[in-house]
């Protein structure tokens, strides 16, 4: 039976992936360090059919031992806070870049034979999404908005040629990359290191550029995680979700079960030496997220989203996936609709205690000068 080594397999995405693989008959070994920012000890949802090793992906000896027994490496372990990566720089580069380099070094020098390597990458490596100027009918790839522009509350991108507002369009894998955070740079490193080393040694490898993932088991206590988890814990604690900018910024929200399946298809398909977008192809605004979560928690009468008169430095305005390469290469298409996915998140969220640590995290970012008022 194929033995899959899943790094970060106790986490949000990794654990759903483990369930998917076990259901499909794979032998699964997980290595995870149960990082404190995410876990409060062993999570209750661990799959009994998988084998768990509590250790660090940076531990050369341990990883050598585990890789020797593996047929497939699925590398999900990562430090994931974008804002936090801007002050825990060394930690992010160690956990993401260096650990990946070490895994590849082991594979090459210990002559580990693998059928496939799958690595979790991120849409964050693009920086801003792709835009179109309708006046000139041309694509544009703007850089991040200047602080001056943000301070004036001019949220949308403006065409540098004609001054018209740019319209967001789907982002393809060929978009020039503009990684604007340490997190994004480390994700780009993970992707490029994996693809280039595996190419050189003829190991089939696929990088999955995740868009914004949501769903059950997303850490509701980790204030550095995505907006769906942050809003969920605000709402559960009877606090209004705080919206940066005007809330009309959009992202491509994909349900974690779809992401788990995309990983399995990446393993099983013939795809090799390729990085693909894992998104739905449909943009959703942050206002829609806040409103949907308030409604699903049944708190429309008590709560409404609050515009915080704030913006986050380094935030992009819009980015959504062109999912066609993933369809061609992996035969993958997202199946869980937005409402259906949000319902699953809320059903799970209702059963959880969630500490609202938004203020704490926000104060930390403020102290580092990483948020600014408009
Ligand atoms: C970032 C990363 C992405 C990562 C994701 C979750 C980038 C470009 N992308 O995405 O790789 O998967 O974090 O870790 O760096 N917002 C509010 N109020 C809040 C929190 C967020 O209005 O309390 C807004 C943000 O300003 C942003 C949007 O919601 O406009 C999405 O934020 P977030 O969930 O952090 O994701 P990204 O920044 O897209």
mmCIF file of C-alpha atoms and ligand atoms in Angstrom:
data_model
loop_
_atom_site.group_PDB
_atom_site.id
_atom_site.type_symbol
_atom_site.label_atom_id
_atom_site.label_comp_id
_atom_site.label_asym_id
_atom_site.label_seq_id
_atom_site.Cartn_x
_atom_site.Cartn_y
_atom_site.Cartn_z
ATOM 1 C CA UNK A 1 0.000 0.000 0.000
ATOM 2 C CA UNK A 2 1.246 3.497 -0.782
ATOM 3 C CA UNK A 3 2.628 5.178 2.308
ATOM 4 C CA UNK A 4 2.050 8.917 2.332
ATOM 5 C CA UNK A 5 4.024 11.092 4.711
ATOM 6 C CA UNK A 6 1.984 14.199 5.507
ATOM 7 C CA UNK A 7 3.867 16.997 7.247
ATOM 8 C CA UNK A 8 1.578 19.274 9.241
ATOM 9 C CA UNK A 9 -1.043 16.530 9.179
ATOM 10 C CA UNK A 10 -2.664 17.549 12.476
ATOM 11 C CA UNK A 11 -3.405 21.041 11.205
ATOM 12 C CA UNK A 12 -6.398 22.546 9.476
ATOM 13 C CA UNK A 13 -5.617 21.501 5.906
ATOM 14 C CA UNK A 14 -3.387 18.537 6.735
ATOM 15 C CA UNK A 15 -5.994 16.819 8.897
ATOM 16 C CA UNK A 16 -8.662 17.011 6.189
ATOM 17 C CA UNK A 17 -6.114 15.634 3.766
ATOM 18 C CA UNK A 18 -5.332 12.738 6.120
ATOM 19 C CA UNK A 19 -9.058 11.876 6.285
ATOM 20 C CA UNK A 20 -9.318 11.990 2.499
ATOM 21 C CA UNK A 21 -6.273 9.733 2.056
ATOM 22 C CA UNK A 22 -7.337 7.225 4.718
ATOM 23 C CA UNK A 23 -10.815 7.041 3.128
ATOM 24 C CA UNK A 24 -9.190 6.286 -0.203
ATOM 25 C CA UNK A 25 -7.162 3.438 1.271
ATOM 26 C CA UNK A 26 -3.741 5.039 1.690
ATOM 27 C CA UNK A 27 -1.380 4.287 4.534
ATOM 28 C CA UNK A 28 -0.750 7.638 6.189
ATOM 29 C CA UNK A 29 1.995 8.823 8.508
ATOM 30 C CA UNK A 30 1.765 12.302 9.957
ATOM 31 C CA UNK A 31 4.537 14.413 11.359
ATOM 32 C CA UNK A 32 3.410 17.519 13.216
ATOM 33 C CA UNK A 33 4.829 19.595 16.068
ATOM 34 C CA UNK A 34 1.384 20.692 17.351
ATOM 35 C CA UNK A 35 2.517 24.283 17.317
ATOM 36 C CA UNK A 36 1.070 26.139 20.308
ATOM 37 C CA UNK A 37 -0.294 29.091 18.365
ATOM 38 C CA UNK A 38 -2.660 26.663 16.619
ATOM 39 C CA UNK A 39 -3.105 23.699 18.960
ATOM 40 C CA UNK A 40 -3.993 23.226 22.566
ATOM 41 C CA UNK A 41 -2.513 19.726 22.785
ATOM 42 C CA UNK A 42 -3.665 16.898 20.541
ATOM 43 C CA UNK A 43 -6.785 17.860 18.594
ATOM 44 C CA UNK A 44 -9.840 15.620 19.063
ATOM 45 C CA UNK A 45 -10.362 15.117 15.325
ATOM 46 C CA UNK A 46 -7.226 13.027 14.654
ATOM 47 C CA UNK A 47 -7.858 10.083 12.341
ATOM 48 C CA UNK A 48 -7.412 6.789 14.169
ATOM 49 C CA UNK A 49 -6.281 5.004 11.043
ATOM 50 C CA UNK A 50 -3.238 7.254 10.589
ATOM 51 C CA UNK A 51 0.035 7.061 12.433
ATOM 52 C CA UNK A 52 1.105 10.215 14.257
ATOM 53 C CA UNK A 53 4.626 11.297 15.089
ATOM 54 C CA UNK A 54 4.893 14.429 17.220
ATOM 55 C CA UNK A 55 8.034 16.060 16.003
ATOM 56 C CA UNK A 56 9.469 18.937 14.083
ATOM 57 C CA UNK A 57 9.820 19.007 10.334
ATOM 58 C CA UNK A 58 13.191 20.718 10.888
ATOM 59 C CA UNK A 59 14.560 17.643 12.698
ATOM 60 C CA UNK A 60 16.911 16.053 10.172
ATOM 61 C CA UNK A 61 17.262 12.712 11.918
ATOM 62 C CA UNK A 62 13.544 12.253 12.425
ATOM 63 C CA UNK A 63 12.681 13.330 8.898
ATOM 64 C CA UNK A 64 15.295 10.997 7.414
ATOM 65 C CA UNK A 65 13.748 8.075 9.268
ATOM 66 C CA UNK A 66 10.229 8.995 8.161
ATOM 67 C CA UNK A 67 11.195 9.644 4.552
ATOM 68 C CA UNK A 68 12.873 6.262 4.313
ATOM 69 C CA UNK A 69 9.465 4.605 4.824
ATOM 70 C CA UNK A 70 7.505 6.954 2.564
ATOM 71 C CA UNK A 71 6.391 6.521 -1.048
ATOM 72 C CA UNK A 72 4.903 9.993 -1.314
ATOM 73 C CA UNK A 73 5.759 13.206 0.519
ATOM 74 C CA UNK A 74 2.940 15.670 1.005
ATOM 75 C CA UNK A 75 4.432 18.760 2.596
ATOM 76 C CA UNK A 76 1.843 20.921 4.358
ATOM 77 C CA UNK A 77 3.726 22.042 7.470
ATOM 78 C CA UNK A 78 4.119 25.817 7.475
ATOM 79 C CA UNK A 79 4.066 28.903 9.618
ATOM 80 C CA UNK A 80 1.090 30.785 8.166
ATOM 81 C CA UNK A 81 0.596 34.322 9.536
ATOM 82 C CA UNK A 82 1.291 36.967 6.924
ATOM 83 C CA UNK A 83 1.462 39.936 9.320
ATOM 84 C CA UNK A 84 3.353 37.926 11.914
ATOM 85 C CA UNK A 85 5.917 36.883 9.307
ATOM 86 C CA UNK A 86 6.982 40.529 9.054
ATOM 87 C CA UNK A 87 8.469 40.477 12.553
ATOM 88 C CA UNK A 88 9.143 36.779 13.168
ATOM 89 C CA UNK A 89 11.301 36.757 10.079
ATOM 90 C CA UNK A 90 13.858 34.178 11.071
ATOM 91 C CA UNK A 91 11.215 31.783 12.393
ATOM 92 C CA UNK A 92 9.197 31.930 9.152
ATOM 93 C CA UNK A 93 12.230 31.385 6.955
ATOM 94 C CA UNK A 94 13.353 28.488 9.154
ATOM 95 C CA UNK A 95 10.017 26.698 9.365
ATOM 96 C CA UNK A 96 9.069 27.247 5.737
ATOM 97 C CA UNK A 97 12.155 27.728 3.576
ATOM 98 C CA UNK A 98 14.863 25.973 5.549
ATOM 99 C CA UNK A 99 12.758 22.957 6.543
ATOM 100 C CA UNK A 100 11.810 22.410 2.896
ATOM 101 C CA UNK A 101 15.450 22.743 1.850
ATOM 102 C CA UNK A 102 16.380 20.176 4.492
ATOM 103 C CA UNK A 103 13.722 17.705 3.335
ATOM 104 C CA UNK A 104 14.991 17.987 -0.231
ATOM 105 C CA UNK A 105 18.572 17.652 0.940
ATOM 106 C CA UNK A 106 17.640 14.425 2.734
ATOM 107 C CA UNK A 107 15.784 13.089 -0.312
ATOM 108 C CA UNK A 108 18.743 13.744 -2.585
ATOM 109 C CA UNK A 109 21.614 12.738 -0.324
ATOM 110 C CA UNK A 110 19.998 9.743 1.362
ATOM 111 C CA UNK A 111 18.725 8.619 -2.038
ATOM 112 C CA UNK A 112 15.129 8.406 -0.902
ATOM 113 C CA UNK A 113 12.927 7.047 -3.668
ATOM 114 C CA UNK A 114 9.628 8.848 -3.918
ATOM 115 C CA UNK A 115 6.774 8.432 -6.363
ATOM 116 C CA UNK A 116 5.591 11.983 -5.857
ATOM 117 C CA UNK A 117 6.149 15.143 -3.887
ATOM 118 C CA UNK A 118 3.283 17.579 -3.329
ATOM 119 C CA UNK A 119 4.010 20.928 -1.714
ATOM 120 C CA UNK A 120 1.577 23.524 -0.365
ATOM 121 C CA UNK A 121 2.176 26.888 -1.990
ATOM 122 C CA UNK A 122 0.034 29.998 -1.825
ATOM 123 C CA UNK A 123 -1.639 32.685 -3.895
ATOM 124 C CA UNK A 124 0.260 35.124 -1.716
ATOM 125 C CA UNK A 125 3.241 34.690 -4.045
ATOM 126 C CA UNK A 126 1.378 36.694 -6.702
ATOM 127 C CA UNK A 127 1.033 39.805 -4.583
ATOM 128 C CA UNK A 128 -1.886 41.644 -6.216
ATOM 129 C CA UNK A 129 -4.203 39.741 -8.521
ATOM 130 C CA UNK A 130 -4.584 40.425 -12.235
ATOM 131 C CA UNK A 131 -6.592 43.415 -13.466
ATOM 132 C CA UNK A 132 -7.897 44.753 -16.734
ATOM 133 C CA UNK A 133 -8.174 48.314 -17.934
ATOM 134 C CA UNK A 134 -11.473 48.409 -19.799
ATOM 135 C CA UNK A 135 -10.607 51.756 -21.426
ATOM 136 C CA UNK A 136 -7.504 50.328 -23.041
ATOM 137 C CA UNK A 137 -8.662 46.696 -23.053
ATOM 138 C CA UNK A 138 -5.361 45.494 -21.633
ATOM 139 C CA UNK A 139 -4.295 43.407 -18.652
ATOM 140 C CA UNK A 140 -2.511 45.165 -15.807
ATOM 141 C CA UNK A 141 -0.393 43.808 -12.973
ATOM 142 C CA UNK A 142 -0.283 46.586 -10.420
ATOM 143 C CA UNK A 143 2.005 46.520 -7.398
ATOM 144 C CA UNK A 144 0.611 47.026 -3.900
ATOM 145 C CA UNK A 145 -1.234 50.290 -3.363
ATOM 146 C CA UNK A 146 0.856 53.124 -1.940
ATOM 147 C CA UNK A 147 0.191 54.101 1.662
ATOM 148 C CA UNK A 148 -0.788 57.603 0.483
ATOM 149 C CA UNK A 149 -3.512 56.147 -1.707
ATOM 150 C CA UNK A 150 -4.791 53.979 1.144
ATOM 151 C CA UNK A 151 -4.837 56.930 3.540
ATOM 152 C CA UNK A 152 -7.118 58.747 1.121
ATOM 153 C CA UNK A 153 -9.485 55.786 1.080
ATOM 154 C CA UNK A 154 -8.924 55.258 -2.642
ATOM 155 C CA UNK A 155 -9.187 51.512 -2.365
ATOM 156 C CA UNK A 156 -9.407 50.417 -5.984
ATOM 157 C CA UNK A 157 -6.422 50.307 -8.292
ATOM 158 C CA UNK A 158 -6.176 53.024 -10.890
ATOM 159 C CA UNK A 159 -4.759 52.482 -14.365
ATOM 160 C CA UNK A 160 -1.406 54.275 -14.466
ATOM 161 C CA UNK A 161 -1.932 54.973 -18.193
ATOM 162 C CA UNK A 162 -5.443 56.422 -18.294
ATOM 163 C CA UNK A 163 -6.545 56.922 -14.675
ATOM 164 C CA UNK A 164 -9.605 54.647 -14.957
ATOM 165 C CA UNK A 165 -10.434 52.195 -12.180
ATOM 166 C CA UNK A 166 -9.072 48.746 -12.942
ATOM 167 C CA UNK A 167 -11.367 45.753 -13.029
ATOM 168 C CA UNK A 168 -10.189 42.528 -11.326
ATOM 169 C CA UNK A 169 -9.953 39.460 -13.559
ATOM 170 C CA UNK A 170 -8.920 35.859 -12.867
ATOM 171 C CA UNK A 171 -5.249 35.299 -12.044
ATOM 172 C CA UNK A 172 -3.423 32.615 -14.008
ATOM 173 C CA UNK A 173 -0.234 30.837 -12.944
ATOM 174 C CA UNK A 174 1.794 32.855 -15.430
ATOM 175 C CA UNK A 175 1.154 36.120 -13.601
ATOM 176 C CA UNK A 176 4.470 37.736 -12.673
ATOM 177 C CA UNK A 177 5.099 36.972 -9.017
ATOM 178 C CA UNK A 178 5.463 39.794 -6.567
ATOM 179 C CA UNK A 179 5.856 38.361 -3.108
ATOM 180 C CA UNK A 180 5.388 41.183 -0.657
ATOM 181 C CA UNK A 181 5.679 39.487 2.746
ATOM 182 C CA UNK A 182 8.200 37.195 4.370
ATOM 183 C CA UNK A 183 5.462 34.575 4.407
ATOM 184 C CA UNK A 184 4.931 34.927 0.655
ATOM 185 C CA UNK A 185 8.656 34.817 -0.038
ATOM 186 C CA UNK A 186 9.008 31.665 2.050
ATOM 187 C CA UNK A 187 6.090 30.053 0.187
ATOM 188 C CA UNK A 188 7.683 30.939 -3.130
ATOM 189 C CA UNK A 189 10.909 29.381 -1.828
ATOM 190 C CA UNK A 190 9.118 26.196 -0.819
ATOM 191 C CA UNK A 191 7.533 25.932 -4.235
ATOM 192 C CA UNK A 192 10.646 26.761 -6.259
ATOM 193 C CA UNK A 193 13.013 24.642 -4.178
ATOM 194 C CA UNK A 194 10.718 21.639 -4.482
ATOM 195 C CA UNK A 195 10.089 21.965 -8.201
ATOM 196 C CA UNK A 196 13.685 22.654 -9.146
ATOM 197 C CA UNK A 197 15.271 19.905 -7.031
ATOM 198 C CA UNK A 198 12.649 17.338 -8.029
ATOM 199 C CA UNK A 199 13.073 18.294 -11.693
ATOM 200 C CA UNK A 200 16.814 17.688 -11.446
ATOM 201 C CA UNK A 201 16.333 14.242 -9.892
ATOM 202 C CA UNK A 202 13.299 13.168 -11.954
ATOM 203 C CA UNK A 203 10.926 13.051 -9.014
ATOM 204 C CA UNK A 204 7.393 14.007 -10.068
ATOM 205 C CA UNK A 205 6.397 17.099 -8.081
ATOM 206 C CA UNK A 206 3.374 19.383 -7.923
ATOM 207 C CA UNK A 207 2.962 22.701 -6.076
ATOM 208 C CA UNK A 208 -0.534 23.750 -5.124
ATOM 209 C CA UNK A 209 -1.106 27.486 -4.922
ATOM 210 C CA UNK A 210 -3.882 27.670 -2.387
ATOM 211 C CA UNK A 211 -6.282 30.567 -2.470
ATOM 212 C CA UNK A 212 -8.153 31.501 0.745
ATOM 213 C CA UNK A 213 -9.104 28.280 2.459
ATOM 214 C CA UNK A 214 -11.893 28.000 5.001
ATOM 215 C CA UNK A 215 -13.810 25.286 6.826
ATOM 216 C CA UNK A 216 -13.990 23.203 9.968
ATOM 217 C CA UNK A 217 -10.872 22.828 12.133
ATOM 218 C CA UNK A 218 -9.605 26.256 11.141
ATOM 219 C CA UNK A 219 -8.038 27.571 14.322
ATOM 220 C CA UNK A 220 -10.554 30.044 15.753
ATOM 221 C CA UNK A 221 -8.128 31.121 18.446
ATOM 222 C CA UNK A 222 -5.251 31.971 16.121
ATOM 223 C CA UNK A 223 -5.709 35.656 15.309
ATOM 224 C CA UNK A 224 -3.155 35.431 12.505
ATOM 225 C CA UNK A 225 -5.264 33.047 10.499
ATOM 226 C CA UNK A 226 -7.689 33.988 7.721
ATOM 227 C CA UNK A 227 -10.651 36.333 7.833
ATOM 228 C CA UNK A 228 -13.343 33.599 8.081
ATOM 229 C CA UNK A 229 -11.868 32.295 11.338
ATOM 230 C CA UNK A 230 -11.317 35.797 12.728
ATOM 231 C CA UNK A 231 -14.899 36.861 11.973
ATOM 232 C CA UNK A 232 -16.257 33.575 13.374
ATOM 233 C CA UNK A 233 -14.610 34.093 16.735
ATOM 234 C CA UNK A 234 -15.683 37.767 16.814
ATOM 235 C CA UNK A 235 -19.304 36.796 16.132
ATOM 236 C CA UNK A 236 -19.315 33.893 18.579
ATOM 237 C CA UNK A 237 -18.103 36.285 21.269
ATOM 238 C CA UNK A 238 -20.831 38.804 20.341
ATOM 239 C CA UNK A 239 -18.391 41.266 18.843
ATOM 240 C CA UNK A 240 -18.974 42.780 15.400
ATOM 241 C CA UNK A 241 -16.575 41.707 12.652
ATOM 242 C CA UNK A 242 -14.215 44.593 11.946
ATOM 243 C CA UNK A 243 -13.847 45.333 8.270
ATOM 244 C CA UNK A 244 -10.696 46.863 6.854
ATOM 245 C CA UNK A 245 -10.920 49.230 3.874
ATOM 246 C CA UNK A 246 -14.562 49.321 2.712
ATOM 247 C CA UNK A 247 -15.182 45.569 2.702
ATOM 248 C CA UNK A 248 -15.562 45.441 -1.076
ATOM 249 C CA UNK A 249 -12.150 43.824 -1.510
ATOM 250 C CA UNK A 250 -12.475 40.279 -2.784
ATOM 251 C CA UNK A 251 -10.800 36.912 -2.425
ATOM 252 C CA UNK A 252 -11.365 33.405 -3.751
ATOM 253 C CA UNK A 253 -12.616 31.330 -0.809
ATOM 254 C CA UNK A 254 -12.253 27.597 -1.269
ATOM 255 C CA UNK A 255 -13.515 24.964 1.141
ATOM 256 C CA UNK A 256 -10.923 22.813 2.857
ATOM 257 C CA UNK A 257 -12.511 19.542 1.696
ATOM 258 C CA UNK A 258 -11.970 20.639 -1.904
ATOM 259 C CA UNK A 259 -8.349 21.422 -1.071
ATOM 260 C CA UNK A 260 -7.894 17.954 0.455
ATOM 261 C CA UNK A 261 -9.229 16.380 -2.720
ATOM 262 C CA UNK A 262 -6.986 18.577 -4.874
ATOM 263 C CA UNK A 263 -4.013 17.204 -2.942
ATOM 264 C CA UNK A 264 -5.078 13.624 -3.531
ATOM 265 C CA UNK A 265 -5.581 14.302 -7.235
ATOM 266 C CA UNK A 266 -2.143 15.958 -7.367
ATOM 267 C CA UNK A 267 -0.691 12.729 -5.972
ATOM 268 C CA UNK A 268 -2.652 10.429 -8.233
ATOM 269 C CA UNK A 269 -2.465 12.369 -11.498
ATOM 270 C CA UNK A 270 0.438 12.290 -13.928
ATOM 271 C CA UNK A 271 0.998 15.996 -13.317
ATOM 272 C CA UNK A 272 4.633 16.779 -12.714
ATOM 273 C CA UNK A 273 6.922 19.792 -12.490
ATOM 274 C CA UNK A 274 3.999 22.170 -12.327
ATOM 275 C CA UNK A 275 2.426 24.738 -9.984
ATOM 276 C CA UNK A 276 -1.347 25.120 -10.166
ATOM 277 C CA UNK A 277 -3.942 27.428 -8.633
ATOM 278 C CA UNK A 278 -6.322 25.807 -6.174
ATOM 279 C CA UNK A 279 -9.323 28.114 -6.056
ATOM 280 C CA UNK A 280 -12.961 28.233 -7.143
ATOM 281 C CA UNK A 281 -12.607 30.953 -9.782
ATOM 282 C CA UNK A 282 -15.313 33.086 -8.099
ATOM 283 C CA UNK A 283 -14.503 36.212 -6.084
ATOM 284 C CA UNK A 284 -16.402 36.956 -2.851
ATOM 285 C CA UNK A 285 -16.205 40.266 -0.959
ATOM 286 C CA UNK A 286 -15.226 40.589 2.694
ATOM 287 C CA UNK A 287 -18.591 42.272 3.366
ATOM 288 C CA UNK A 288 -20.323 39.166 2.022
ATOM 289 C CA UNK A 289 -18.241 36.995 4.343
ATOM 290 C CA UNK A 290 -19.177 39.097 7.384
ATOM 291 C CA UNK A 291 -22.871 39.199 6.483
ATOM 292 C CA UNK A 292 -23.083 35.479 5.703
ATOM 293 C CA UNK A 293 -21.395 34.484 8.956
ATOM 294 C CA UNK A 294 -23.586 36.803 11.058
ATOM 295 C CA UNK A 295 -26.677 35.353 9.389
ATOM 296 C CA UNK A 296 -25.584 31.727 9.766
ATOM 297 C CA UNK A 297 -24.821 32.308 13.448
ATOM 298 C CA UNK A 298 -28.341 33.771 13.714
ATOM 299 C CA UNK A 299 -27.123 37.092 15.082
ATOM 300 C CA UNK A 300 -28.579 39.532 12.489
ATOM 301 C CA UNK A 301 -30.585 41.285 15.204
ATOM 302 C CA UNK A 302 -27.620 41.874 17.480
ATOM 303 C CA UNK A 303 -24.635 42.386 15.216
ATOM 304 C CA UNK A 304 -23.652 44.098 12.016
ATOM 305 C CA UNK A 305 -20.229 44.382 10.415
ATOM 306 C CA UNK A 306 -18.290 47.439 11.495
ATOM 307 C CA UNK A 307 -16.021 49.411 9.178
ATOM 308 C CA UNK A 308 -12.866 49.832 11.237
ATOM 309 C CA UNK A 309 -11.528 52.891 9.342
ATOM 310 C CA UNK A 310 -8.326 50.962 9.109
ATOM 311 C CA UNK A 311 -6.352 49.181 6.485
ATOM 312 C CA UNK A 312 -3.689 46.536 6.746
ATOM 313 C CA UNK A 313 -0.330 47.332 5.285
ATOM 314 C CA UNK A 314 0.636 44.953 2.522
ATOM 315 C CA UNK A 315 -2.953 43.845 1.832
ATOM 316 C CA UNK A 316 -3.906 43.247 -1.732
ATOM 317 C CA UNK A 317 -7.250 44.489 -3.042
ATOM 318 C CA UNK A 318 -8.491 41.617 -5.217
ATOM 319 C CA UNK A 319 -7.262 38.205 -6.232
ATOM 320 C CA UNK A 320 -9.173 35.213 -7.533
ATOM 321 C CA UNK A 321 -8.015 32.097 -9.338
ATOM 322 C CA UNK A 322 -8.193 31.040 -12.899
ATOM 323 C CA UNK A 323 -8.790 27.362 -12.034
ATOM 324 C CA UNK A 324 -8.351 25.959 -15.550
ATOM 325 C CA UNK A 325 -4.796 24.655 -15.225
ATOM 326 C CA UNK A 326 -5.765 22.608 -12.144
ATOM 327 C CA UNK A 327 -8.638 21.174 -14.181
ATOM 328 C CA UNK A 328 -6.297 20.238 -17.044
ATOM 329 C CA UNK A 329 -3.414 18.956 -14.951
ATOM 330 C CA UNK A 330 -5.182 17.323 -12.008
ATOM 331 C CA UNK A 331 -8.763 16.957 -13.192
ATOM 332 C CA UNK A 332 -9.669 19.133 -10.195
ATOM 333 C CA UNK A 333 -12.637 21.422 -9.887
ATOM 334 C CA UNK A 334 -14.000 22.893 -6.640
ATOM 335 C CA UNK A 335 -17.341 21.315 -5.709
ATOM 336 C CA UNK A 336 -18.415 22.874 -2.425
ATOM 337 C CA UNK A 337 -20.510 26.016 -2.978
ATOM 338 C CA UNK A 338 -19.824 29.133 -0.896
ATOM 339 C CA UNK A 339 -23.013 28.905 1.224
ATOM 340 C CA UNK A 340 -22.633 25.184 1.741
ATOM 341 C CA UNK A 341 -19.013 25.609 2.823
ATOM 342 C CA UNK A 342 -19.845 28.464 5.195
ATOM 343 C CA UNK A 343 -22.586 26.341 6.770
ATOM 344 C CA UNK A 344 -20.089 23.590 7.453
ATOM 345 C CA UNK A 345 -17.708 26.102 9.075
ATOM 346 C CA UNK A 346 -20.477 27.530 11.265
ATOM 347 C CA UNK A 347 -21.873 24.130 12.295
ATOM 348 C CA UNK A 348 -18.423 23.195 13.479
ATOM 349 C CA UNK A 349 -17.735 26.631 14.965
ATOM 350 C CA UNK A 350 -20.869 26.457 17.124
ATOM 351 C CA UNK A 351 -19.445 23.476 18.981
ATOM 352 C CA UNK A 352 -16.144 25.184 19.715
ATOM 353 C CA UNK A 353 -15.000 27.594 22.356
ATOM 354 C CA UNK A 354 -13.332 30.437 20.572
ATOM 355 C CA UNK A 355 -11.231 32.973 22.294
ATOM 356 C CA UNK A 356 -11.514 36.302 20.496
ATOM 357 C CA UNK A 357 -7.897 37.414 20.329
ATOM 358 C CA UNK A 358 -8.427 39.933 17.536
ATOM 359 C CA UNK A 359 -7.703 43.007 19.713
ATOM 360 C CA UNK A 360 -4.481 41.464 20.999
ATOM 361 C CA UNK A 361 -3.223 40.608 17.513
ATOM 362 C CA UNK A 362 -4.348 43.943 16.138
ATOM 363 C CA UNK A 363 -2.485 45.781 18.913
ATOM 364 C CA UNK A 364 0.619 43.757 18.086
ATOM 365 C CA UNK A 365 0.420 44.702 14.400
ATOM 366 C CA UNK A 366 -0.233 48.326 15.392
ATOM 367 C CA UNK A 367 2.818 48.352 17.658
ATOM 368 C CA UNK A 368 4.921 47.183 14.729
ATOM 369 C CA UNK A 369 3.385 49.889 12.495
ATOM 370 C CA UNK A 370 1.715 47.318 10.230
ATOM 371 C CA UNK A 371 -1.793 48.790 10.221
ATOM 372 C CA UNK A 372 -2.663 52.368 9.385
ATOM 373 C CA UNK A 373 -5.821 54.451 9.641
ATOM 374 C CA UNK A 374 -7.241 56.089 6.558
HETATM 375 C C1 LIG B 1 -3.390 36.038 3.414
HETATM 376 C C2 LIG B 1 -2.407 35.360 2.524
HETATM 377 C C3 LIG B 1 -2.807 33.949 2.187
HETATM 378 C C4 LIG B 1 -3.201 33.177 3.403
HETATM 379 C C5 LIG B 1 -4.286 33.951 4.145
HETATM 380 C C6 LIG B 1 -4.737 33.248 5.389
HETATM 381 C C7 LIG B 1 -1.595 37.220 1.121
HETATM 382 C C8 LIG B 1 -1.834 37.974 -0.141
HETATM 383 N N1 LIG B 1 -2.367 36.137 1.297
HETATM 384 O O1 LIG B 1 -4.464 36.276 2.626
HETATM 385 O O2 LIG B 1 -1.737 33.293 1.580
HETATM 386 O O3 LIG B 1 -3.726 31.941 2.988
HETATM 387 O O4 LIG B 1 -3.749 35.212 4.492
HETATM 388 O O5 LIG B 1 -3.673 33.041 6.249
HETATM 389 O O6 LIG B 1 -0.747 37.577 1.875
HETATM 390 N N2 LIG B 1 -9.906 41.495 6.897
HETATM 391 C C9 LIG B 1 -10.789 42.323 7.550
HETATM 392 N N3 LIG B 1 -10.938 42.176 8.900
HETATM 393 C C10 LIG B 1 -10.237 41.269 9.629
HETATM 394 C C11 LIG B 1 -9.327 40.437 8.943
HETATM 395 C C12 LIG B 1 -9.176 40.572 7.577
HETATM 396 O O7 LIG B 1 -11.431 43.166 6.937
HETATM 397 O O8 LIG B 1 -10.433 41.183 10.837
HETATM 398 C C13 LIG B 1 -9.723 41.650 5.447
HETATM 399 C C14 LIG B 1 -8.284 41.932 5.060
HETATM 400 O O9 LIG B 1 -7.986 43.304 5.162
HETATM 401 C C15 LIG B 1 -8.247 41.399 3.646
HETATM 402 C C16 LIG B 1 -9.263 40.263 3.643
HETATM 403 O O10 LIG B 1 -10.045 40.431 4.813
HETATM 404 O O11 LIG B 1 -8.670 42.399 2.756
HETATM 405 C C17 LIG B 1 -8.660 38.874 3.654
HETATM 406 O O12 LIG B 1 -7.717 38.778 4.717
HETATM 407 P P1 LIG B 1 -7.047 37.388 5.149
HETATM 408 O O13 LIG B 1 -8.063 36.383 5.465
HETATM 409 O O14 LIG B 1 -6.013 37.709 6.159
HETATM 410 O O15 LIG B 1 -6.385 36.834 3.847
HETATM 411 P P2 LIG B 1 -5.409 37.462 2.769
HETATM 412 O O16 LIG B 1 -4.787 38.702 3.239
HETATM 413 O O17 LIG B 1 -6.086 37.394 1.469
#
